[in-house]
Amino acid sequence: MRWSKAYLPTYKESPSDAEIPSHKLMMRAGLIRKLTAGVYSFLPLGWRVLHKIEHIVREEMDRIGCQEIMMPILHPSELYEESGRLKHFGPELFTLKDRRGRFFALGPTHEEVVTDIARAEIKSYRQLPQTLYQILVKFRDEIRPRFGVMRAREFIMKDAYSFHESHESLAETYTNMAEAYRRTLDRCGLENVMVEADAGKIGGDVNHEFVVFAEHGESEILICSCGYVANSERAESLGKPLASKEKVQKKPEQVSTPKMKTVEQVSNFLDVSPAHLVKTMLYKSGDSMVAVLIPGERTLNESKLSKVLDDPYVEPLRDDDIKKLTGAEAGYAGPVGLPGDTRIIVDPTLDEYDGMIVGANATDAHLRGVKMGRDFEATERADVIAAEEGDRCKRCSDQILQLRRGVEMGHIFKLDTKYSKAMSATFLDNEGKERHFIMGCYGFGVSRAVAAAIEADYDDKGIRWPKTITPFHAIVLPVKMSDADTMMAAESIYAELREAGWDVLLDDRDTRAGVKFKDADLIGIPLRITLGERSLKEGKVEIYHRRDDRTELIDREGVLDYVREFYSA
Ligand code: ATP
Ligand code: MG
């Protein structure tokens, strides 16, 4: 491609709404353009990268026997009523009406549609297993679209779905899929890790994410040197050791804590470490009231609580309901003296406590020296705290968890029969019995991968593409456009490389060399072939390696071999 004729706009400045490096660089290097919040066009440079990623994804899916299909974007909303996900997606689902007033959704993911296909087509265990995939645009009305194509409202996903007669068969596909994801990311040149994750809106019990390490990633990964890795939304830990403890008293002592509702206020007022306090958080699950107890300085992980209660719709109690249940204003709830049918869930980190300071269920008062088992009974113990960096690892109970940030690139799930049951999708097994499909689903963020690759490696000058997904293999940069020999050499190297099948960009723009060098750095092509008047006279050209910022002078004749060798290594 000749830059002088190409649609490759570059800018010095990035737009003010671009917060992270990949977003800034994608705008500045002319990879994408914003249409409206969370909706982007891919310009030629961005599209080339996207294409290369798609190609790798396709090869790896095909290699493990997945078959490519294409499902519609427009989904009748009844499908979501059937699966029960209408409520779950809530406002994240883009909906619209046709001329007859029928509701549709723009597909956020395709579990419902693919299950609808399978229930009509797959009748016998003999047709199983099957794995279907597609690479298609998805729509989600994200609360906070941001970071460019990283968290968009319209984005490209590869989604695969598998159907099985047994859990063994699902496990086999799941393992193959995990390996395919690992290979895909490795081939894209992205350092990645597979982590235990939270199932979110998709559902099912077993699921893993593939995360690419990047400083500005939205995902937080907790890692232990024993080998444990988990997304912080899911991670388990033993908390931090207690520095000091509240003494148990003969009986709970009520202390006045006027207008003090927060852990910080109460611990300051009583002059104790926040670790002496236990937070009592009140929730409603179906018709039952739930009190959740966690250490004062910790936060509750609502997703874990949801799982413990087996209820995706648990809700915190509103202030008036808190008053009804405890008799006190919000901020003074505690486990002592709650109505007998309240479920009291206690986080296991509280086992280390002797006494506790808790709300007194009376406005402006707390109780000191409370003992669990004497003053109140826990209905159940369950891990519900959000794990944090510096916590003790639960797996080895020895090492400390470290935090690393990253970008979630893929998420794979064992769905089991969640969708097939909800949507009555069945087949006949080898005994002629009707059974629900056992399913898996596997998402990969194709458009997000473009941003993740930049986020994973850039410098203050611009992008540094990995070899496998770079939009061009080489950029040919003639320094002095007015020099006939330079231009002849540029044209001949350009032609030679192109004929050999390499993607080459010839910067034949009639601008200052300084601008061209800056732009070449910005768009991040791994090899820059610089043609200078003086070195050409000696039959030499300069090769600049963008990633390791290194220059080499080589013979003009050796360019093709050099490029070939670089890309085969
Ligand atoms: P997240 O936690 O980032 O919102 P998710 O759990 O909603 O992701 P899935 O439903 O599992 O994601 O989607 C599969 C993949 O699609 C994700 O791993 C991610 O790479 C990509 N993806 C999801 N949401 C977006 C988005 N808003 N913009 C771009 N890519 C996305
Ligand atoms: Mg999401």
CSV table of N, CA, C and O in Angstrom, one decimal, residues 459-508:
chain,number,residue,atom,x,y,z
A,459,ASP,N,5.2,2.1,23.7
A,459,ASP,CA,6.1,3.0,24.4
A,459,ASP,C,5.6,4.4,24.1
A,459,ASP,O,4.5,4.6,23.5
A,460,ASP,N,6.4,5.4,24.5
A,460,ASP,CA,5.9,6.8,24.4
A,460,ASP,C,5.9,7.2,23.0
A,460,ASP,O,5.3,8.3,22.7
A,461,LYS,N,6.4,6.5,22.0
A,461,LYS,CA,6.4,6.9,20.6
A,461,LYS,C,5.2,6.3,19.9
A,461,LYS,O,4.8,6.7,18.9
A,462,GLY,N,4.6,5.2,20.5
A,462,GLY,CA,3.5,4.6,19.8
A,462,GLY,C,3.3,3.1,20.0
A,462,GLY,O,3.8,2.5,21.0
A,463,ILE,N,2.7,2.5,19.0
A,463,ILE,CA,2.3,1.1,19.1
A,463,ILE,C,3.6,0.2,18.8
A,463,ILE,O,4.5,0.7,18.1
A,464,ARG,N,3.6,-1.0,19.3
A,464,ARG,CA,4.6,-2.0,18.9
A,464,ARG,C,4.0,-3.3,18.6
A,464,ARG,O,3.8,-4.1,19.5
A,465,TRP,N,3.6,-3.5,17.4
A,465,TRP,CA,2.8,-4.7,17.1
A,465,TRP,C,3.6,-6.0,17.2
A,465,TRP,O,4.7,-6.0,16.8
A,466,PRO,N,2.9,-7.0,17.7
A,466,PRO,CA,3.5,-8.4,17.6
A,466,PRO,C,3.6,-8.7,16.1
A,466,PRO,O,2.8,-8.3,15.3
A,467,LYS,N,4.6,-9.6,15.8
A,467,LYS,CA,4.8,-10.0,14.4
A,467,LYS,C,3.6,-10.5,13.7
A,467,LYS,O,3.3,-10.3,12.6
A,468,THR,N,2.8,-11.3,14.5
A,468,THR,CA,1.7,-12.1,13.8
A,468,THR,C,0.5,-11.3,13.5
A,468,THR,O,-0.3,-11.8,12.7
A,469,ILE,N,0.3,-10.2,14.1
A,469,ILE,CA,-0.9,-9.4,13.9
A,469,ILE,C,-0.7,-8.0,13.4
A,469,ILE,O,-1.6,-7.2,13.3
A,470,THR,N,0.6,-7.7,13.0
A,470,THR,CA,0.9,-6.4,12.5
A,470,THR,C,0.2,-6.1,11.2
A,470,THR,O,0.0,-7.0,10.4
A,471,PRO,N,-0.3,-4.9,11.1
A,471,PRO,CA,-1.1,-4.6,9.8
A,471,PRO,C,-0.2,-4.6,8.6
A,471,PRO,O,-0.7,-4.9,7.5
A,472,PHE,N,1.1,-4.3,8.7
A,472,PHE,CA,2.1,-4.5,7.7
A,472,PHE,C,3.3,-5.2,8.2
A,472,PHE,O,3.7,-5.0,9.4
A,473,HIS,N,4.0,-6.0,7.4
A,473,HIS,CA,5.2,-6.6,7.8
A,473,HIS,C,6.3,-5.6,7.9
A,473,HIS,O,7.2,-5.7,8.7
A,474,ALA,N,6.3,-4.7,6.9
A,474,ALA,CA,7.4,-3.7,6.8
A,474,ALA,C,6.9,-2.4,6.3
A,474,ALA,O,6.0,-2.4,5.5
A,475,ILE,N,7.6,-1.4,6.7
A,475,ILE,CA,7.3,-0.1,6.1
A,475,ILE,C,8.6,0.4,5.4
A,475,ILE,O,9.7,0.3,6.0
A,476,VAL,N,8.5,0.8,4.2
A,476,VAL,CA,9.6,1.3,3.4
A,476,VAL,C,9.6,2.8,3.5
A,476,VAL,O,8.6,3.4,3.1
A,477,LEU,N,10.7,3.4,4.0
A,477,LEU,CA,10.7,4.8,4.2
A,477,LEU,C,11.9,5.5,3.5
A,477,LEU,O,13.0,5.5,3.9
A,478,PRO,N,11.6,6.0,2.3
A,478,PRO,CA,12.6,6.8,1.6
A,478,PRO,C,12.8,8.2,2.2
A,478,PRO,O,11.8,8.9,2.4
A,479,VAL,N,14.0,8.5,2.6
A,479,VAL,CA,14.2,9.7,3.4
A,479,VAL,C,14.1,11.0,2.6
A,479,VAL,O,13.4,11.9,2.9
A,480,LYS,N,14.7,11.0,1.4
A,480,LYS,CA,14.7,12.2,0.5
A,480,LYS,C,14.0,11.9,-0.7
A,480,LYS,O,14.5,11.2,-1.6
A,481,MET,N,12.7,12.4,-0.8
A,481,MET,CA,11.8,12.1,-1.9
A,481,MET,C,12.4,12.7,-3.2
A,481,MET,O,12.0,12.2,-4.3
A,482,SER,N,13.2,13.7,-3.1
A,482,SER,CA,13.6,14.4,-4.4
A,482,SER,C,14.8,13.6,-5.0
A,482,SER,O,15.2,13.9,-6.1
A,483,ASP,N,15.4,12.7,-4.3
A,483,ASP,CA,16.5,11.9,-4.8
A,483,ASP,C,16.1,10.8,-5.7
A,483,ASP,O,15.4,9.8,-5.2
A,484,ALA,N,16.4,10.8,-6.9
A,484,ALA,CA,15.9,9.8,-7.9
A,484,ALA,C,16.4,8.4,-7.5
A,484,ALA,O,15.6,7.4,-7.6
A,485,ASP,N,17.6,8.2,-7.1
A,485,ASP,CA,18.1,6.9,-6.7
A,485,ASP,C,17.4,6.3,-5.5
A,485,ASP,O,17.0,5.2,-5.5
A,486,THR,N,17.1,7.2,-4.5
A,486,THR,CA,16.4,6.8,-3.4
A,486,THR,C,15.0,6.2,-3.8
A,486,THR,O,14.6,5.2,-3.3
A,487,MET,N,14.3,7.0,-4.6
A,487,MET,CA,13.0,6.6,-5.0
A,487,MET,C,13.0,5.3,-5.8
A,487,MET,O,12.1,4.5,-5.7
A,488,MET,N,14.0,5.2,-6.6
A,488,MET,CA,14.1,3.9,-7.4
A,488,MET,C,14.3,2.7,-6.5
A,488,MET,O,13.6,1.7,-6.7
A,489,ALA,N,15.2,2.9,-5.6
A,489,ALA,CA,15.4,1.8,-4.6
A,489,ALA,C,14.1,1.5,-3.8
A,489,ALA,O,13.8,0.3,-3.6
A,490,ALA,N,13.4,2.6,-3.4
A,490,ALA,CA,12.2,2.4,-2.6
A,490,ALA,C,11.2,1.6,-3.5
A,490,ALA,O,10.6,0.6,-3.0
A,491,GLU,N,11.0,2.0,-4.7
A,491,GLU,CA,10.0,1.3,-5.6
A,491,GLU,C,10.4,-0.1,-5.8
A,491,GLU,O,9.6,-1.0,-5.8
A,492,SER,N,11.7,-0.4,-5.9
A,492,SER,CA,12.1,-1.8,-6.3
A,492,SER,C,12.0,-2.7,-5.0
A,492,SER,O,11.5,-3.8,-5.1
A,493,ILE,N,12.3,-2.1,-3.9
A,493,ILE,CA,12.2,-2.9,-2.6
A,493,ILE,C,10.7,-3.2,-2.3
A,493,ILE,O,10.3,-4.3,-2.0
A,494,TYR,N,9.9,-2.2,-2.5
A,494,TYR,CA,8.4,-2.3,-2.3
A,494,TYR,C,7.9,-3.4,-3.2
A,494,TYR,O,7.1,-4.3,-2.8
A,495,ALA,N,8.3,-3.3,-4.5
A,495,ALA,CA,7.7,-4.3,-5.5
A,495,ALA,C,8.2,-5.7,-5.1
A,495,ALA,O,7.5,-6.7,-5.1
A,496,GLU,N,9.5,-5.8,-4.8
A,496,GLU,CA,10.1,-7.1,-4.5
A,496,GLU,C,9.4,-7.8,-3.3
A,496,GLU,O,9.1,-9.0,-3.4
A,497,LEU,N,9.2,-7.0,-2.3
A,497,LEU,CA,8.6,-7.6,-1.1
A,497,LEU,C,7.1,-8.0,-1.3
A,497,LEU,O,6.7,-9.0,-0.9
A,498,ARG,N,6.4,-7.1,-2.0
A,498,ARG,CA,5.0,-7.4,-2.3
A,498,ARG,C,4.9,-8.7,-3.2
A,498,ARG,O,4.0,-9.5,-2.9
A,499,GLU,N,5.7,-8.8,-4.2
A,499,GLU,CA,5.7,-10.0,-5.0
A,499,GLU,C,5.9,-11.2,-4.2
A,499,GLU,O,5.3,-12.3,-4.5
A,500,ALA,N,6.8,-11.1,-3.2
A,500,ALA,CA,7.0,-12.3,-2.4
A,500,ALA,C,5.9,-12.5,-1.4
A,500,ALA,O,6.0,-13.5,-0.6
A,501,GLY,N,4.9,-11.7,-1.4
A,501,GLY,CA,3.7,-11.9,-0.5
A,501,GLY,C,3.7,-11.2,0.8
A,501,GLY,O,2.8,-11.5,1.6
A,502,TRP,N,4.6,-10.3,1.0
A,502,TRP,CA,4.6,-9.6,2.3
A,502,TRP,C,3.7,-8.3,2.2
A,502,TRP,O,3.6,-7.8,1.1
A,503,ASP,N,3.1,-8.0,3.3
A,503,ASP,CA,2.3,-6.8,3.4
A,503,ASP,C,3.3,-5.6,3.6
A,503,ASP,O,3.9,-5.6,4.7
A,504,VAL,N,3.4,-4.7,2.7
A,504,VAL,CA,4.3,-3.6,2.8
A,504,VAL,C,3.6,-2.3,2.6
A,504,VAL,O,2.7,-2.1,1.8
A,505,LEU,N,4.1,-1.4,3.4
A,505,LEU,CA,3.6,0.0,3.3
A,505,LEU,C,4.8,0.9,2.8
A,505,LEU,O,5.8,0.8,3.4
A,506,LEU,N,4.5,1.6,1.7
A,506,LEU,CA,5.6,2.5,1.2
A,506,LEU,C,5.2,3.9,1.6
A,506,LEU,O,4.1,4.4,1.2
A,507,ASP,N,6.0,4.5,2.4
A,507,ASP,CA,5.7,5.9,2.8
A,507,ASP,C,6.2,6.9,1.7
A,507,ASP,O,7.3,7.4,1.8
A,508,ASP,N,5.4,7.0,0.7
A,508,ASP,CA,5.8,7.9,-0.4
A,508,ASP,C,5.2,9.3,-0.3
A,508,ASP,O,5.0,10.0,-1.3
